[in-house]
Phi, psi and omega in degrees: 000172210242113156308149193284142176285150175223154198215160191178166178235124168229103197286106161300091194243170160139167190306159179302133182066033174302313179089036160315312196292311167316299127015268181312320182279338149318275174316314172298356181060357176202190186272133160227357174228152170284150191242156169188164184261000171250150191271178203050030179305284177302132156311291180215179167277126158239106189310125151260124167263133171245122185240126189216141195015050154088353163279146173230105170265112181258118191251123185250113174268145191229137161319156187279137196265128199215185183262124188252166189261277187281179177300312204281335173286324186302307177317300199297318173311266174003276173318334183271300178295319145331320180292307218250009168285305188299337209294149121321321197198104160284117186259127174263101162322087179252127170276151199270353179272340179254005188047214155288097201269167159299316188303329200277299206279322180294337180287313189310286216297306169289334175307314186291339170285354175286179156241165200104131169286147179224106177266146162256128189243113162282131181238163181080358195300348182281352190249008207221122195274142197296003177279003174270332208274343191261341175260354154300301196296300193294325162341288181284329188273014165269326154310307172196123179296098185293153167278350181209126165248141189234154178238117194208135161266092185302298196316323201265300196087017174276145173079309183333323186301312179301308182323304190278351175285334200270330188276000194253317159303347205261338179310132181294138176308101179199186163253166183327114172288318190238154191295159189275358171239042174254148201250333179221172163250019193271106176314160184289324192307300193321321192298289180342310177308307193294332184285308148323318181277351194262334182307296179291349162277318191266013191226331196242171183229185190028272173267345182310268183000297198245027166219033174245133171234139181236145180225139168290072195299317197219135181225082193248120200274117176250140190321343182259002196071016174269157169243162132274146194229128163223123178270162161236131179232122183281175167203143196276338173214180208275299183314336198270315177287324189284337152350288166293297177304317202080199168270113165074017165103004199301278186298347162276327195291310197280341161304266150030284163316311198274332177296326182300299167302324197254335164305309182316320237245299168301309151332329202050038202211158175276155187239129190242114158266129172244105174281154161213133180238152191246151150247134186215111167296143180072005205295349180275003167259347163283133188312293195320297183312302172333288184311302169330301168291000160105023185259154153279181172248114173261006178124000000 
C-alpha cells in the first residue's frame, strides 16, 4: 500500500528585514523570492514548495508586518496577516540581533490571539553572543508560548536541518497540492517583475526602491526557445526616474543586465529583457497598480 502523504501550508511572518525571504530560499534550495538588505522587500505572498521526508511543505513568504501609511502599505500588511490565517502552522522569524522590538512585540501579541500552532525561529544567531539568546527566547515566550523554538542562521544555513525535519513531521496528512517537481506557484510574468525589482533595490538607494513598481507588460515566446520580456517600471517623481535611468542610461542598463542574467538562470532559457521607466505620481495609491503587482486592495 502507498504511504499516506502529508501536506500543509507554513506562513513565514515577522517584522521587515527579519530574514524571511532568505529562509524561504534556503529551505526551497533555489531562489523563489527576492532578497534585499532593505526592509519591506516582499510585497505579496509567494508559495515555495518544499519536498522533505515524503511531506510537501508549502512555505508562504509574507511581507514584513509594519505600520501602514499608504494604500500599498495597507495591502502588504493585509497580505501578511492573510498568509498567517490561511496556514496550518505559523513560523515567526525574529532578527535575534535586533531583539524584542516594538514591532516584534505587536506581531507576537496579535499571533497570541489567533488559532493554530505558532513556532519561533530566532534568526541571525551567528551575529549575536550566545548568552543573549536564551533571555530573548524567554521574553518572547512570555508573550506567546511557542510550540517549538529554533535557533537558526538562514544566511549560513545553520539550524535549518532540524527546522525542516520538524516542519515535515508537523504537516497534516493529505494529498499534495502541487506537483512534486514544482518549486513555486509564482507566475513567470510576476517572477520577471520581481527579479527586476530586486535589482532596483540592490542598485539604487534612498527614496527610489520603495517608490518603484514593476509590471511585466508583455511576454513573447520565440520560435528559437528564447523569450522576450517587456517590463515597465513605475516611479512617483521625475527625480526617481532620473536616478533609475542614470547617466546616459547606465543605471537602467546595469539593472536590466543583472536581471536578465538572473532570469536566464531561473528559467533555464535565453531571455531578452526590455525595460521602460515611467513617472506616475501616486501609483502606490492606485487600486489597479496594487492589483497588478499581486496584492488585494485593503482600502
